[in-house]
Each structure stands twice: as structure tokens, then as C-alpha cells.
Tab-separated table of C-alpha atoms in Angstrom:
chain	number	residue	atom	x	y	z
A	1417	UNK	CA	0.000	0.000	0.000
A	1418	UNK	CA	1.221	3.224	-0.967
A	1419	UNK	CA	2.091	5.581	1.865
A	1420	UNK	CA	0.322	8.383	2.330
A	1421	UNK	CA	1.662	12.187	2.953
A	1422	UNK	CA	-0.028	14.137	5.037
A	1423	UNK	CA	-1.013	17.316	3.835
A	1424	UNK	CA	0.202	20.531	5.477
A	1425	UNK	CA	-1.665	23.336	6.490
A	1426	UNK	CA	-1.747	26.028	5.592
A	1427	UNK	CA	0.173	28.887	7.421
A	1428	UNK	CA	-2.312	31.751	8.110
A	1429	UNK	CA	-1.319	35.090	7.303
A	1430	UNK	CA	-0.160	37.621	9.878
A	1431	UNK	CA	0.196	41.606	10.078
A	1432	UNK	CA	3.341	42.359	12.108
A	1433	UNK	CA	3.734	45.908	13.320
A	1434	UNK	CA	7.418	47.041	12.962
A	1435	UNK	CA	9.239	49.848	15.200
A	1436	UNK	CA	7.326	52.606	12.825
A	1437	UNK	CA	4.142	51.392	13.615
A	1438	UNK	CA	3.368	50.294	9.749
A	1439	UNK	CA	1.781	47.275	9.812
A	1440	UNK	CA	2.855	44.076	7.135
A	1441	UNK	CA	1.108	41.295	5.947
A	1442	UNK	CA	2.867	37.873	5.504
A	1443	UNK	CA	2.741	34.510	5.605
A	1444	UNK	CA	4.564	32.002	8.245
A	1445	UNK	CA	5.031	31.783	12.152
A	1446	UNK	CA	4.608	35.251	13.862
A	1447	UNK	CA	8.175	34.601	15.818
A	1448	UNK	CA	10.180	33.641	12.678
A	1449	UNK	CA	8.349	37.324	11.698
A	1450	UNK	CA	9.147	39.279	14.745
A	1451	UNK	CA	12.943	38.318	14.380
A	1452	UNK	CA	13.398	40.108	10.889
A	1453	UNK	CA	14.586	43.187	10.496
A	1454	UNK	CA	12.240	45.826	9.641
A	1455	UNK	CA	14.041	49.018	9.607
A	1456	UNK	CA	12.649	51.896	11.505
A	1457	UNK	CA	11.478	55.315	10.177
A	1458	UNK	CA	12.238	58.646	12.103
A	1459	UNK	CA	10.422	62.246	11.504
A	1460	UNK	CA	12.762	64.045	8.766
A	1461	UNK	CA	14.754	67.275	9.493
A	1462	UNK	CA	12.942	70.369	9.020
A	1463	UNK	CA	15.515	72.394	6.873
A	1464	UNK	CA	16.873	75.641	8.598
A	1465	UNK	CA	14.880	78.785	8.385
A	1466	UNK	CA	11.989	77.161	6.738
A	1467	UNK	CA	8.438	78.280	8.455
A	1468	UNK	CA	4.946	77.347	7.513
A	1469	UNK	CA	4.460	80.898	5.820
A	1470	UNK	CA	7.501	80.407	3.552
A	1471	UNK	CA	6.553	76.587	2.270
A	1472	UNK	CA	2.958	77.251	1.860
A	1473	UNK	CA	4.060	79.965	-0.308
A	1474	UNK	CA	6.659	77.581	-2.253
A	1475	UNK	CA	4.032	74.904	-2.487
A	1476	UNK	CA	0.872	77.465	-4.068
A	1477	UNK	CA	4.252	78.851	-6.238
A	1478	UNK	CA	5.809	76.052	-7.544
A	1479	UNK	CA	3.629	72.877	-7.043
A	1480	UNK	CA	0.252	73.359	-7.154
A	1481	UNK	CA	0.426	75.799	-10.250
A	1482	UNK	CA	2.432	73.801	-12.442
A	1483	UNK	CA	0.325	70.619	-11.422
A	1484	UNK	CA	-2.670	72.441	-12.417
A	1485	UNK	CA	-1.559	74.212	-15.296
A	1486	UNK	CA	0.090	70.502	-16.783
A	1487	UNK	CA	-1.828	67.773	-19.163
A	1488	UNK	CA	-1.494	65.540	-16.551
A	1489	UNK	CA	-3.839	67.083	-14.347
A	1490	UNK	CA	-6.464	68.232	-17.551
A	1491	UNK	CA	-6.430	64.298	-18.664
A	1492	UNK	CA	-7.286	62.956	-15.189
A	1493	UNK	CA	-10.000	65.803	-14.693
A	1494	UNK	CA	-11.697	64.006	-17.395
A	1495	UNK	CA	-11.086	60.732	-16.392
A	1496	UNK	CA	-13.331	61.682	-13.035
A	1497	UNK	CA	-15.620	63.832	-14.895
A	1498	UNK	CA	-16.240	61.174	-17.294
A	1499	UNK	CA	-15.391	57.914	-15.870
A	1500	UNK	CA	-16.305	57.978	-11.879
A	1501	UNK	CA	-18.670	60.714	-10.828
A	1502	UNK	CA	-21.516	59.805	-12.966
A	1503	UNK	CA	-21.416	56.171	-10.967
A	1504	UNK	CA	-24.396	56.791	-8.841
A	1505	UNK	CA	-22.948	53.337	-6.933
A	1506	UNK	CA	-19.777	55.003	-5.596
A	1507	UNK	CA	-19.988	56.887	-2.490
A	1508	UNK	CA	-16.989	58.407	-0.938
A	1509	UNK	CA	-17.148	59.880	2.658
A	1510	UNK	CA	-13.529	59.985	3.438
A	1511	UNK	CA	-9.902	60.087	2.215
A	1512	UNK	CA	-6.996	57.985	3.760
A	1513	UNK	CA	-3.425	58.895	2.041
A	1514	UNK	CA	-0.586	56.340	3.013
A	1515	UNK	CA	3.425	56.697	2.647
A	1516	UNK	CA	3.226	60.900	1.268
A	1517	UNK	CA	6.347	61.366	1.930
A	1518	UNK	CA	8.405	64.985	4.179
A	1519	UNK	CA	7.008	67.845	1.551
A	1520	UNK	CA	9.471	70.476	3.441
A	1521	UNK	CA	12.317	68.493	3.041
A	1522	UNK	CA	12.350	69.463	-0.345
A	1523	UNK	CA	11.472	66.123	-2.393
A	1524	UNK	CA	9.360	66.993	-5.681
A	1525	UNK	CA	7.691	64.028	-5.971
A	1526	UNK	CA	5.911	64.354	-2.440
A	1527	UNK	CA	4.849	68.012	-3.219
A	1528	UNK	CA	3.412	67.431	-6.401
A	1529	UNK	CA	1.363	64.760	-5.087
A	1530	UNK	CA	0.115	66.379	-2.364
A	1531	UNK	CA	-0.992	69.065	-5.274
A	1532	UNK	CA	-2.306	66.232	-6.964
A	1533	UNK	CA	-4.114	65.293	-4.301
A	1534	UNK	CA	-5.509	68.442	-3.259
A	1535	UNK	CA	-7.046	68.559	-7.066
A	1536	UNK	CA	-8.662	65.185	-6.714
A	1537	UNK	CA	-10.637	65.994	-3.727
A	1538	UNK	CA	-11.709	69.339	-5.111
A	1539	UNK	CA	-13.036	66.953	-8.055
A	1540	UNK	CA	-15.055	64.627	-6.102
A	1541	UNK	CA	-16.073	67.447	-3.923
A	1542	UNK	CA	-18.425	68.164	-6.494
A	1543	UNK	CA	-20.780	65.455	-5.766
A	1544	UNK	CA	-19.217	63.621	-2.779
A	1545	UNK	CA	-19.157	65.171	0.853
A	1546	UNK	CA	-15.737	64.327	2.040
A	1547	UNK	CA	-15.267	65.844	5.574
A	1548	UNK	CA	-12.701	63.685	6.571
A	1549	UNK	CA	-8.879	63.738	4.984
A	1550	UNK	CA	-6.618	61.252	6.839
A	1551	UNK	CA	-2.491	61.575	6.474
A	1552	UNK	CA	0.094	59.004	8.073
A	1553	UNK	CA	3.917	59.027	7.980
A	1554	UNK	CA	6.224	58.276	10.116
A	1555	UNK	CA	8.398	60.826	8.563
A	1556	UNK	CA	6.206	63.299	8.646
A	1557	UNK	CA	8.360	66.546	10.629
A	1558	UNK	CA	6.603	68.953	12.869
A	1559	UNK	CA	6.186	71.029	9.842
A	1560	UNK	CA	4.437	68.625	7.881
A	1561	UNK	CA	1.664	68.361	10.121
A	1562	UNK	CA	1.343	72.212	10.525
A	1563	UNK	CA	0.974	72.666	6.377
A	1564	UNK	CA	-1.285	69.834	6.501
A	1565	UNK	CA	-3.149	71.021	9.266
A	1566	UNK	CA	-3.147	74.356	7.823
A	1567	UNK	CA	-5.475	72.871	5.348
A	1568	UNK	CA	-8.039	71.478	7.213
A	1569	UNK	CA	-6.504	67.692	7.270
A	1570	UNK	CA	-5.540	65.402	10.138
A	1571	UNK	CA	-2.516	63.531	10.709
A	1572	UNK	CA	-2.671	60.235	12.737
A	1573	UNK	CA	0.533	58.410	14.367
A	1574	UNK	CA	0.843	54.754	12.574
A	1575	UNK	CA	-0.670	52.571	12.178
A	1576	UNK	CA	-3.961	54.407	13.308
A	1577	UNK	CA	-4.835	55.689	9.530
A	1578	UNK	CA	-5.280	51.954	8.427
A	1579	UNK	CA	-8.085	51.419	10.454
A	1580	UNK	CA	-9.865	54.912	8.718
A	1581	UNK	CA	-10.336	52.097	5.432
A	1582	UNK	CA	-13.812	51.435	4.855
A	1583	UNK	CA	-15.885	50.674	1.508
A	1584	UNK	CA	-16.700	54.273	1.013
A	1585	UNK	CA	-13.119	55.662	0.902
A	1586	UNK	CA	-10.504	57.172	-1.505
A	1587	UNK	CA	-7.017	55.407	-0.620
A	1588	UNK	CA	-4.121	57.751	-1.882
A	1589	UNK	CA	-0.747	55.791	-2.187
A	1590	UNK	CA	1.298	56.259	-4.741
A	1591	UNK	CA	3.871	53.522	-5.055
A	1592	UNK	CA	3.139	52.424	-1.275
A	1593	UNK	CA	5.402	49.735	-0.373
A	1594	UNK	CA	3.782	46.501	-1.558
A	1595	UNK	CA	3.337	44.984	2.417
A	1596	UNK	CA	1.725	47.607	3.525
A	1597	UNK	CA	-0.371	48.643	0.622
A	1598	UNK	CA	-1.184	44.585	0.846
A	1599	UNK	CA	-2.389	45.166	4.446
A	1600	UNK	CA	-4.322	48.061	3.618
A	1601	UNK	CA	-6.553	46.439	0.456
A	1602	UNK	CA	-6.521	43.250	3.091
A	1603	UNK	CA	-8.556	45.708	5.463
A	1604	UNK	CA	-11.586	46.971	3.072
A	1605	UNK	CA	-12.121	47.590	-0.194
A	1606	UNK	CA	-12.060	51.285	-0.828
A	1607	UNK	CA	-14.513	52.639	-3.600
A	1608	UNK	CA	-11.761	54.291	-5.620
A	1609	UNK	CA	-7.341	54.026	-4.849
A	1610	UNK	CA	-4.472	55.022	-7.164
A	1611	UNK	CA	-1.668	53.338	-6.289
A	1612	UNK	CA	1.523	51.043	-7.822
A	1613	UNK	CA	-0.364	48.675	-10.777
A	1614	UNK	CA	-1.138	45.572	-8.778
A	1615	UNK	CA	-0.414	43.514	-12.343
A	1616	UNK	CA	3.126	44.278	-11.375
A	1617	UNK	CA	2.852	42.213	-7.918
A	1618	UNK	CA	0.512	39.484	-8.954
A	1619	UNK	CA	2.083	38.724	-11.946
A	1620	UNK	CA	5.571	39.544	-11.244
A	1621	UNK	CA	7.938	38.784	-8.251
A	1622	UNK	CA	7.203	40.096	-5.130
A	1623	UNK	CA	9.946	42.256	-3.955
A	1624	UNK	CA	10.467	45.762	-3.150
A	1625	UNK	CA	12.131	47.432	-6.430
A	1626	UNK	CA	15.284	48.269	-4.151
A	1627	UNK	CA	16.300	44.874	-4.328
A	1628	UNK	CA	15.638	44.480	-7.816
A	1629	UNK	CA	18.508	46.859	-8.094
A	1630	UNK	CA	20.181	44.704	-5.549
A	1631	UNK	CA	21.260	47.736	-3.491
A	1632	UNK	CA	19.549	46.799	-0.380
A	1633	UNK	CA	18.159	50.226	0.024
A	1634	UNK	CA	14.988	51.990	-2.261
A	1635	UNK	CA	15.040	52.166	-5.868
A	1636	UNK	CA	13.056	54.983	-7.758
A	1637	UNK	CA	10.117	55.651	-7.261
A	1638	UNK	CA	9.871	53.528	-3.804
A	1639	UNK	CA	9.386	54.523	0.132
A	1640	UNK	CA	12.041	53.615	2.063
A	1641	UNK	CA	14.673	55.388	4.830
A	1642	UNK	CA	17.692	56.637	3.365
A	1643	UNK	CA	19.118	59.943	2.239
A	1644	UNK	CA	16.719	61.816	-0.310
A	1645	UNK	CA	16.816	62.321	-4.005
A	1646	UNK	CA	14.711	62.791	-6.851
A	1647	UNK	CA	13.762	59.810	-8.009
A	1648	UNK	CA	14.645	57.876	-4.722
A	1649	UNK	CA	12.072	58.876	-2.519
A	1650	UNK	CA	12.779	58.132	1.331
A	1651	UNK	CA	8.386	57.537	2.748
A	1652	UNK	CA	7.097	55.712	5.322
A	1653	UNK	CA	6.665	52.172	5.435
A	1654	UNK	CA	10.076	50.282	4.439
A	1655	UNK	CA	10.817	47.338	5.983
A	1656	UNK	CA	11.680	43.607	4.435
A	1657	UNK	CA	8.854	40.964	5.270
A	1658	UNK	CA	8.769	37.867	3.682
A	1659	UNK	CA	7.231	37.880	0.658
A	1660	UNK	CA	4.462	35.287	-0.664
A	1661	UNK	CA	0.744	34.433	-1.997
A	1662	UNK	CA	-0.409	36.112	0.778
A	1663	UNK	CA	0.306	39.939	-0.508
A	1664	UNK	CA	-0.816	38.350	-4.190
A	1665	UNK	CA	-4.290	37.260	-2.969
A	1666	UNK	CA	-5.434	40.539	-1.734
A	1667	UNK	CA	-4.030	42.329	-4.575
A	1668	UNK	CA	-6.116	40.078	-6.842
A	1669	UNK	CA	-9.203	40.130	-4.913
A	1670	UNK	CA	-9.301	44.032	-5.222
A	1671	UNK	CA	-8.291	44.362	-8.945
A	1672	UNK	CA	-11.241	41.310	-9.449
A	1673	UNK	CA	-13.642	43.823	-7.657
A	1674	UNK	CA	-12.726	46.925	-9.615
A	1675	UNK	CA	-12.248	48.584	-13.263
A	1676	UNK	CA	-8.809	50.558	-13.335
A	1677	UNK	CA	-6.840	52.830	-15.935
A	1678	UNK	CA	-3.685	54.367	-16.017
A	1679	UNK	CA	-2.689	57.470	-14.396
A	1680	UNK	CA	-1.877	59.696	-16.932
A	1681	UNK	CA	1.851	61.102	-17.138
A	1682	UNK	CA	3.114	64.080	-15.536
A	1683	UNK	CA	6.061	65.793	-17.662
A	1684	UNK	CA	7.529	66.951	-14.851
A	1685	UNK	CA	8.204	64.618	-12.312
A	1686	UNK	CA	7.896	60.729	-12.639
A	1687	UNK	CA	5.746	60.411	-9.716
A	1688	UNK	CA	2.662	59.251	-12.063
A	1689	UNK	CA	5.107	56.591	-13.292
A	1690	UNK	CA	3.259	52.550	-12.792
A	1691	UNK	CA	0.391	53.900	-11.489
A	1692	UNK	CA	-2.835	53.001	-11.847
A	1693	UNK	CA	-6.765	54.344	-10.847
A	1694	UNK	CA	-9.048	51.537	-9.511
A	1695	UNK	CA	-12.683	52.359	-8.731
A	1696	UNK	CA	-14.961	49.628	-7.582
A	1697	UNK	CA	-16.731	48.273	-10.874
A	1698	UNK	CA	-20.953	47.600	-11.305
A	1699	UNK	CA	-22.819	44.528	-11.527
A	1700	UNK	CA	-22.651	44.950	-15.433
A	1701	UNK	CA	-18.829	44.345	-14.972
A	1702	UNK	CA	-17.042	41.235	-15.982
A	1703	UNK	CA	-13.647	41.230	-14.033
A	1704	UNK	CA	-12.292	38.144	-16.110
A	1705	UNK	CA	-13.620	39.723	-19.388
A	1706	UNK	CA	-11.675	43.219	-17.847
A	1707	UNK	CA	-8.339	40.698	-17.023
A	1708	UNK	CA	-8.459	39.596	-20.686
A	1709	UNK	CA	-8.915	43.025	-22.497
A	1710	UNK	CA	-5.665	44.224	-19.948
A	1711	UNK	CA	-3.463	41.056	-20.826
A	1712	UNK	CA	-4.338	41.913	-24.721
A	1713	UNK	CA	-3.775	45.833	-24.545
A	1714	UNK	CA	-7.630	46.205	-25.322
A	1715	UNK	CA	-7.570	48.700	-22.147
A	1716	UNK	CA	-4.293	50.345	-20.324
């Protein structure tokens, strides 16, 4: 008689907290987890003699103009106007943004999309009531939250922001580390998110692109700790979990419960770069029939 294997189970998925309060989703025992590294984010420097006057002046100046006057922003106006406000099944009530990035520290990419940002929500203003705009960093400065605050949003310590994810909200996080955008998909399914192009993740390895570049630290484009340049963004959520089916799954159950397109580009900085929109899709909506027109180039 042929022996028999037993069949192992299968190991549950946990979200481990690491010493920057972002939470990560993964698969395997909770101690092998815990003894990983996950590298720690502190608040960034506030540069000397900058003041809340001066940057909100910089940002009107030299951000939110030239987002506003670019193509970028005039083709994603009418992907709203056009695409997701007539949708009489999409109700947002609140906004969550993940992983923004220090705006005073100087870094482009963070400003402009923060401008970006500020845009969208003027958009869906129009026929959504969004009283609630939630922010989380860890390397957020004390200036940071001032601006922010200075515009009528609210900054929460992490992880608290996570928990703000419900069906009726707009998830901001542009190229989000993949664990943590993982964990916070895994918490609800927002009703509309631009983030990193989950194909990437599902159908690709799953690794951070810092160690695709095998320098152990960020690539472009990517959050992690580290000195800051254009193009090597240093935002808040870096840290090496392992990496598995788990992230995979709830990146394909959101992309199987939504339509998506992609973010139009911005000429001047390459934050709109492998970005995607996702907005939860109607009953008329065939996700396999929207898999197969992505796979063939029928739709971007």
C-alpha cells in the first residue's frame, strides 16, 4: 500500500507591526516574523529657516500651479468627470493617504502629489461630501503636520490611519510599499485608490524594487529610509517581510472587484510613473472579461 503524505496546512497570514508602527502582511510563524529586520522610520529634518508661511508659499508657487496648469492634471480631470462621478454606486465619505512622503524636506515628488491630491478631492467634492482627509507618515516633521493642518486635514501616528479604510473611501498611495499597501486592500475595499499597478505584484515577483537593483536600500520611485533624491524617494513604510501568496491574494481580490486605468503622465516629475486608478466596478462588470482586455492591450 502506498504511503500516504499528510497534507500541510496552511500557514495563516499575519500583520506584524514594525518599530514605525506600519503594519505588514505575511505569511509564516509570527516569531520567525518578529525576528526580521524591519528598519525603523524617524520624523525628517525640518531644513533651517523654513516656516509654515515660507513653504505654503513655495508649495501654491511652484507645485500646485504647475500641477494644475500641466496635461497631466487636464487628462485625469476628465477621467473623473467622465469615468467615476456619474457612478451613482460610488460613495466616498472619506480620504486615507498612506506613505506621502516629508514635503518640506524638499522632495518633488511628495509636493506634487500632495498638489495632486488636493485637485482630486476638489473633483469629487463636487458630488461627494468628504469631511474627513486622513495623512500618516512616520516621517512626517513637525512642519508637515502644521501645512497639513493648515489645510483642514488630520494627521494620525501609525498605524492608526489603516483602520480609517472602509468601503466608502478614496485610498491615496502612490507607489506604497507593496506589504503595507497589501495590508491596507486586506482591510476593506475602498470605492476608488491610485496606487503602484497591482499587475506588477501578482504577476511579477514580489519584492520591493530596491532589491531588484540589488542595493539593499529603495530604488526609484519607492518609500524607504535613506538619504533623499529625486527619483529615490525616502516615505514611510520600508521594511523587508517575507514575501508570498499572501500579498498576491489581496491584490487580486481588489483588482477582481474593480475597473482601473492608467494614471496619466506628468512631464515633470515621474511620480505618475506605474500607477494606476481603480474604482470599484458595477454589476454589469465582468472582471475576467476586464483581465483579458488588460493582458491583450484592449484597455491600459
Amino acid at each position: 500500500m502506498a504511503k500516504r503524505h499528510k497534507k500541510q496546512p496552511q500557514q495563516k497570514r499575519q500583520q506584524i507591526t514594525d518599530e514605525s508602527g506600519w503594519t505588514h502582511v505575511t505569511r509564516g510563524p509570527k516569531k520567525a516574523i518578529d525576528s526580521q529586520h524591519l528598519t525603523p522610520l524617524r520624523p525628517e529634518k525640518i531644513p533651517p529657516g523654513l516656516t509654515l508661511d515660507k513653504f505654503s508659499e513655495k508649495f501654491q508657487k511652484n507645485y500646485s500651479g504647475h500641477w494644475q496648469a500641466s496635461s497631466c492634471c487636464k487628462d485625469l480631470c476628465r477621467i473623473f468627470e467622465q469615468q467615476i462621478l456619474p457612478l451613482e454606486y460610488i460613495i466616498i465619505t472619506n480620504c486615507v493617504c498612506l506613505g506621502l512622503g516629508s514635503m518640506t524636506t524638499g522632495l518633488d515628488s511628495s509636493s506634487y502629489e500632495m498638489a495632486a491630491l488636493i485637485f482630486m478631492l476638489e473633483i469629487l467634492g463636487r458630488k461627494h461630501n468628504i469631511p474627513e482627509v486622513f495623512f500618516q507618515d512616520p516621517v512626517f516633521n513637525a512642519l508637515d503636520d502644521a501645512f497639513l493642518c493648515s489645510l483642514g486635514y488630520t494627521v494620525l501616528s501609525s498605524p492608526s490611519a489603516i483602520s480609517k479604510i472602509n468601503s466608502s473611501t478614496f485610498l491615496f498611495a502612490p507607489h506604497l510599499e507593496f506589504t503595507v499597501y497589501a495590508t491596507a486592500l486586506e482591510t476593506a475595499i475602498p470605492a476608488l485608490c491610485i496606487g503602484s499597478d497591482m499587475n506588477a505584484y501578482i504577476n511579477g515577483p514580489c519584492h520591493t524594487q530596491r532589491e531588484e537593483r540589488g542595493e539593499g536600500e529603495r530604488g526609484e520611485g519607492e518609500r524607504g529610509e535613506g538619504e533623499r533624491g529625486e527619483g529615490e524617494r525616502g516615505k514611510g513604510e520600508r521594511g523587508k517581510g517575507e514575501r508570498g501568496e499572501g500579498e498576491r491574494e489581496v491584490f487580486q481580490h481588489y483588482m477582481n472587484s474593480t475597473v482601473s486605468k492608467v494614471m496619466p503622465d506628468f512631464d515633470r516629475n515621474p511620480w505618475c510613473n506605474s500607477m494606476r486608478i481603480y474604482w470599484l466596478r458595477g454589476d454589469d462588470d465582468n472582471p475576467k472579461e476586464r483581465e483579458r482586455q488588460y493582458s491583450d492591450g484592449e484597455i491600459e
